[in-house]
Structures are given as C-alpha cells and as structure tokens.
Short mmCIF file of C-alpha atoms in Angstrom, two decimals:
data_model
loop_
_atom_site.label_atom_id
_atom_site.label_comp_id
_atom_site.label_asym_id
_atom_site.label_seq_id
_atom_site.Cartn_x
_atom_site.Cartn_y
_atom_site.Cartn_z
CA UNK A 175 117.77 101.78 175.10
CA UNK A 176 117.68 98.40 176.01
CA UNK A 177 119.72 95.81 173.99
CA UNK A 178 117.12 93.34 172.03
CA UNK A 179 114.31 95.93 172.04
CA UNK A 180 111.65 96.85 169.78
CA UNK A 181 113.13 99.30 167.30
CA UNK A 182 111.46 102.86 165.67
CA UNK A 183 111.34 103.76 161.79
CA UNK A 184 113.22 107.24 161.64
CA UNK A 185 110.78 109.65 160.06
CA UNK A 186 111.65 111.48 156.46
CA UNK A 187 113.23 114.84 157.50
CA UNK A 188 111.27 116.48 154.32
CA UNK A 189 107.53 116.45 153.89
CA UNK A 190 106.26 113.28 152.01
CA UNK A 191 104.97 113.26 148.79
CA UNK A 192 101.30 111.69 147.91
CA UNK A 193 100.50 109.76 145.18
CA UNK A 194 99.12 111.54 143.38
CA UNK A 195 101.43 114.29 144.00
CA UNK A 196 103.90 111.92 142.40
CA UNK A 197 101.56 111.21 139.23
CA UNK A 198 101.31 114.86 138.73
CA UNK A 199 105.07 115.36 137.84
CA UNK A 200 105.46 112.62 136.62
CA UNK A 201 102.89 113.66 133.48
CA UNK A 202 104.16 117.35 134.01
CA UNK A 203 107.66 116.35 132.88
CA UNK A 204 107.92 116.81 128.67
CA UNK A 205 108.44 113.33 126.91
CA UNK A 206 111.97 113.17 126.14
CA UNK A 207 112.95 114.30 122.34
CA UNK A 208 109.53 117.22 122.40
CA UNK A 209 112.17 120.20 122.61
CA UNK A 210 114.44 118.83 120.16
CA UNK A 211 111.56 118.05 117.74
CA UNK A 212 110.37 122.03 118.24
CA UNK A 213 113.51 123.50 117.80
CA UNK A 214 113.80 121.10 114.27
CA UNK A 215 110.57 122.87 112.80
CA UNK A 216 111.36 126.17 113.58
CA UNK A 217 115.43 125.97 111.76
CA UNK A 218 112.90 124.23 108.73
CA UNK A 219 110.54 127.07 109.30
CA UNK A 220 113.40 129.71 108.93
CA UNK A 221 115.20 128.24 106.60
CA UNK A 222 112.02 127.67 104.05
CA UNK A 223 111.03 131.70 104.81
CA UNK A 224 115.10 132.27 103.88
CA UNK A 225 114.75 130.08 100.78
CA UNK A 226 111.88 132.40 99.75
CA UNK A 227 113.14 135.48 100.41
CA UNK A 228 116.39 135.07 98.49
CA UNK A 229 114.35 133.62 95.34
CA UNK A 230 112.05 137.10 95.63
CA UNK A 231 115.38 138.83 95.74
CA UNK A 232 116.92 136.83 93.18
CA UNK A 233 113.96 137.63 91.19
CA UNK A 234 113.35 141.19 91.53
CA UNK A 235 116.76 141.58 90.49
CA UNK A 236 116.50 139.09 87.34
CA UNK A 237 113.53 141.80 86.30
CA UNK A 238 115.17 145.00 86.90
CA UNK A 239 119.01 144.26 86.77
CA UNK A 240 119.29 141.55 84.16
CA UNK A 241 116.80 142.92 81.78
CA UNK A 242 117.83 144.25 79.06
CA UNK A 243 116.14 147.28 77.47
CA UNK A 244 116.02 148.99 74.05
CA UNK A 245 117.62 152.23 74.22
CA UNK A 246 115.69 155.34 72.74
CA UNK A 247 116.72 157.35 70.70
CA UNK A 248 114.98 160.88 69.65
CA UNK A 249 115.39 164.27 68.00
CA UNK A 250 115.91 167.21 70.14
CA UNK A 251 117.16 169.75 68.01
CA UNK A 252 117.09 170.23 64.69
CA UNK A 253 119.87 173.58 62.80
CA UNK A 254 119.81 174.57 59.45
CA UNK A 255 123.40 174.86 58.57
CA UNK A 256 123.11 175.83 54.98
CA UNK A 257 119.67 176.15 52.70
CA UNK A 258 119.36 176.82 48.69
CA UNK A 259 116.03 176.21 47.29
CA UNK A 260 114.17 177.97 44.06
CA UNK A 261 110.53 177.27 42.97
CA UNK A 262 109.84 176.51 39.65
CA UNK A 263 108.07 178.74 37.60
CA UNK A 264 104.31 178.45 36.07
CA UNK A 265 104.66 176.49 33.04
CA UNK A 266 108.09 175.76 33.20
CA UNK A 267 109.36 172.44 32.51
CA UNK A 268 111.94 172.14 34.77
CA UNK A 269 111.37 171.44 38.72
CA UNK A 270 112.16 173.28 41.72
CA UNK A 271 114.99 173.01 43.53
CA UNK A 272 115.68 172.45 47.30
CA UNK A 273 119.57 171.41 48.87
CA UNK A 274 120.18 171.92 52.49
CA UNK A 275 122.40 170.67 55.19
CA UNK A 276 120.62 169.89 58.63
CA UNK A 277 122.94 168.93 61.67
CA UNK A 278 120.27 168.17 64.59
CA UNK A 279 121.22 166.81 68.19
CA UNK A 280 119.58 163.48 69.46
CA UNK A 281 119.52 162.09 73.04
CA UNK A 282 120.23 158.45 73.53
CA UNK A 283 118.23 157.13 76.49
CA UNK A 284 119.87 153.81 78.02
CA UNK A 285 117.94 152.50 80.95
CA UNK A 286 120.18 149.77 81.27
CA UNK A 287 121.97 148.34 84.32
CA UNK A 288 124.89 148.12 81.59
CA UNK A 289 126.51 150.58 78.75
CA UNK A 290 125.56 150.35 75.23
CA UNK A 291 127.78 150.58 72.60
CA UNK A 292 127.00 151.73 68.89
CA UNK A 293 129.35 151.47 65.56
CA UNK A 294 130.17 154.26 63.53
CA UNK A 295 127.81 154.69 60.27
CA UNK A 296 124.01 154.28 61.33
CA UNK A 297 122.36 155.32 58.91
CA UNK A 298 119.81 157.84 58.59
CA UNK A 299 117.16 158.49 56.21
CA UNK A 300 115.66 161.58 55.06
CA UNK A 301 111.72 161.03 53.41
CA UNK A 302 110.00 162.83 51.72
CA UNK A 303 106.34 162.20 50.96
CA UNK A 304 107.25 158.51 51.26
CA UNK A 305 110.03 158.59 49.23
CA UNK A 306 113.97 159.27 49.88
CA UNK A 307 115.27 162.93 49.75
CA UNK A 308 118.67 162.64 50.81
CA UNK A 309 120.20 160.80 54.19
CA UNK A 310 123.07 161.33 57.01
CA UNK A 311 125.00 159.34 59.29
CA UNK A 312 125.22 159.05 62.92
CA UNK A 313 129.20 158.62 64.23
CA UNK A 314 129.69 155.87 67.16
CA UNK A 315 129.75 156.12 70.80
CA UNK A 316 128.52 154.73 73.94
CA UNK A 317 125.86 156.05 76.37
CA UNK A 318 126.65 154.61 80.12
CA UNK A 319 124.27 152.45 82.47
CA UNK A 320 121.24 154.51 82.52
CA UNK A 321 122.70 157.80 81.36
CA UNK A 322 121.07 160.13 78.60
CA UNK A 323 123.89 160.45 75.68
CA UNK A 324 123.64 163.30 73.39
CA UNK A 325 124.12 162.42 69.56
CA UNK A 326 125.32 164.63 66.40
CA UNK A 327 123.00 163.57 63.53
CA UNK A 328 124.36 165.40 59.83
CA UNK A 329 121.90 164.98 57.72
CA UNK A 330 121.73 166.65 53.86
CA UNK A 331 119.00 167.34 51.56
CA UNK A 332 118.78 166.95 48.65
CA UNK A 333 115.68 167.24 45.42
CA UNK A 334 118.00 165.66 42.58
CA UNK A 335 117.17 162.49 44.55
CA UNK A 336 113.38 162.96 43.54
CA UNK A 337 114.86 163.02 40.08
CA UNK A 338 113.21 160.02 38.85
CA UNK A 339 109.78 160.72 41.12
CA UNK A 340 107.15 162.90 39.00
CA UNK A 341 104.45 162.95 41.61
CA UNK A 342 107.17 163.51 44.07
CA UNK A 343 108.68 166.12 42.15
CA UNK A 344 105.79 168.11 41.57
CA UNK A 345 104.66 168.46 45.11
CA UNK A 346 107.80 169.29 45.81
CA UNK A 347 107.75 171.89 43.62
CA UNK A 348 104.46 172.96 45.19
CA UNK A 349 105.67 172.72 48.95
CA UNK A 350 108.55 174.86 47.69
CA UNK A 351 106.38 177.79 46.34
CA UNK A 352 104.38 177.69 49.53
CA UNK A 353 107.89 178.12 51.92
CA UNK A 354 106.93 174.77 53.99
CA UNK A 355 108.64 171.58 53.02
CA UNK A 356 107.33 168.94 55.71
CA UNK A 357 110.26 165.99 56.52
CA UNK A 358 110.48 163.25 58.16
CA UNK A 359 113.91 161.84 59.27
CA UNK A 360 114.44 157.75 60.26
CA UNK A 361 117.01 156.02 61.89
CA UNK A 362 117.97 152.46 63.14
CA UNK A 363 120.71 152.21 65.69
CA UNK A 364 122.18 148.75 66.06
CA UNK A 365 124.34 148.34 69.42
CA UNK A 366 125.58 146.07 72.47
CA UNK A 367 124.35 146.29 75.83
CA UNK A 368 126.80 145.22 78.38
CA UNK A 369 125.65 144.32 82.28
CA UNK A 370 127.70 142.97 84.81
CA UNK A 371 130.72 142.51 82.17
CA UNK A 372 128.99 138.79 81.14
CA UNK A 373 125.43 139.58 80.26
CA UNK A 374 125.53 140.77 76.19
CA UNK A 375 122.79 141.05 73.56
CA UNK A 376 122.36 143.25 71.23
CA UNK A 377 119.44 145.85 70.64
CA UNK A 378 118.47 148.15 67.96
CA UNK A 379 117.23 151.59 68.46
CA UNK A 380 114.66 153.59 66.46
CA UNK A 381 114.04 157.14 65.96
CA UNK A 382 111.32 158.12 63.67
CA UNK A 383 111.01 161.93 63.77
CA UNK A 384 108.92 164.17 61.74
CA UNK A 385 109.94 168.02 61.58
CA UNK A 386 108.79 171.26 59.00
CA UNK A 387 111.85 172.93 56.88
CA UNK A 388 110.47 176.69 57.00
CA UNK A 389 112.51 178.06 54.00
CA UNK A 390 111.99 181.61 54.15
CA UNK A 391 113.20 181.44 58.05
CA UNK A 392 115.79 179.07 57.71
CA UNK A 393 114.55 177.23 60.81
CA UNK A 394 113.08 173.43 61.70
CA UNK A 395 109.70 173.65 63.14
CA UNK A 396 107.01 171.25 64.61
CA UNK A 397 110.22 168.43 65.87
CA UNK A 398 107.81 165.76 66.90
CA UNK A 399 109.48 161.98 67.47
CA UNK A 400 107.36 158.68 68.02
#
C-alpha cells in the first residue's frame, strides 16, 4: 500500500449487534438486589412456618404431657374375710346384729406423664343407708406414669356404730332378716403427681362404690363404682 493513502476500517470479526438487540438484554438482565430480595422472603417464609410448627408442638405437648390428671380409683373385688350377723327377733327389744371384715382390691388408674404418690391412712368409709357403719384404711404407695396400681382396701363392719340411729337400726334389723344388707363404701385419696421431676400438684382421688353383703353366702355382690 502506498504511503499517505486512503485508509480501510477493519471489520468486527463477530456478528454486530442491533439496537435493539442491545435494548433487549439490556431489560432481560434482573435489576441488581431482585435475587437477594427473593431469597430474604423465602428464609422469613421458613422461618415463620418453623416458628409455627414448634408452638403446635410446644402445644400439643403442654395438653397431653404437662397436664395433669386425677387418678381413678375403683373397686374391683370385694372378699368376705370373716361375717357374724343375727336378726332380731319379733318383738324383741334389742336389735340385730351384723360385724364383718371385708378386704376388697382396688385399681389405681394414673394417666399421667408422671407417678403419683399417696400417704399411708386414706380413709375409707363404710355407709349405710346414709349413715356410717364402720370404715377401713387404704396403706400408701405409688402407681407409675400411666400404669394401673392395684390397692388393698381393709375395711370392717360394724352395727354397734348404728347404736345411736333408730331408723337406721331398725332397717338394719330388717335387711338382716331378709339375708341382703346393701353397702356402699367411699374413699378420698389425696396424692402428688410428679412429671418431668419439676412439674408437682397435687390431686385427690375418689372412689364411690356401692356393693350387696349376701349373708347367707358370705359373698359381695352387685360391685358397681361411679
């Protein structure tokens, strides 16, 4: 080439992009910050749907865990250990008679997440017709997280304690002379349930059973607790 001659523009070695081309990716590109700002709501999404499964957790376990329960307590079995009993005569002055010694077996049902713990010396009550006809005691013990304990109840009998009941006394007499003497034995046991070694409060347990002495048989009939 010729010194001081007219000089060529060396063409792009790629293909050229239009205008248009150019405004294209230029509104294709995402604004700066748009990923950051996604990936922000979903950790706030996650974390709120965490947050709310933990308190469901927290509170299912509050209702079934943490509550605490009163225990129940009811008669399975009632024995007649030893039974004396005479009817009074017609026209005689003097009432019948009825001692006995009843030893039954009750079940303690704890449906607690924690044991519960009862003192030696509940008391139980033997009724008669509304009125008191001797009594027992229950020893102490403890029945495990949701485990059935079984329970010696001694319970004794007695009509001298009707002593200062006419009415009383005279359907005794008659409930004697028919062989059926109809009871009804009551009991309120006082204890401490335990959970997770920190969670105490106390509870009281019923048991409110009604049963038939059969004198002639010896035997407990018609056990029925509420």
């Amino acid at each position: 080439m010729p010194e001081g001659g007219p000089t060529r523009p060396i063409a792009p070695s790629g293909p050229r992009l239009r205008s248009d081309d150019v405004e294209l990716a230029h509104f294709a590109k995402p604004p700066p910050g748009r990923n950051q700002r996604r990936r922000a709501g979903k950790c706030f999404v996650y974390t709120l749907a965490l947050i709310v499964i933990l308190c469901a957790a927290f509170l299912g376990f509050a209702l079934t865990v943490l509550r605490v329960k009163t225990p129940g307590l009811r008669l399975r079995r009632v024995d007649v250990k030893t039974l004396s009993y005479s009817a009074a005569a017609a026209g005689a002055s003097s009432s019948a008679s009825l001692n006995a010694t009843l030893v039954g077996e009750a079940v303690l049902r704890n449906a607690n997440f924690g044991g519960f713990e009862f003192s030696n010396g509940t008391a139980v009550s033997v009724i008669y017709g509304g009125a008191a006809l001797g009594g027992g005691k229950i020893e102490g013990g403890r029945a495990g997280a949701r485990e059935r304990a079984r329970v010696t109840v001694k319970m004794e009998v007695r009509s001298s304690e009707l002593a200062a009941d006419v009415d009383g006394s005279r359907n005794l007499a008659s409930d004697v002379g028919s062989g059926t003497v109809k009871l009804t034995s009551y009991a309120k046991m006082r204890g401490r349930v335990t959970v997770l070694g920190w969670i105490k409060r106390w509870r009281t347990a019923e048991m409110n059973c009604t049963m038939s002495l059969e004198l002639p048989g010896r035997i407990v009939r018609d056990l029925q607790c509420n």
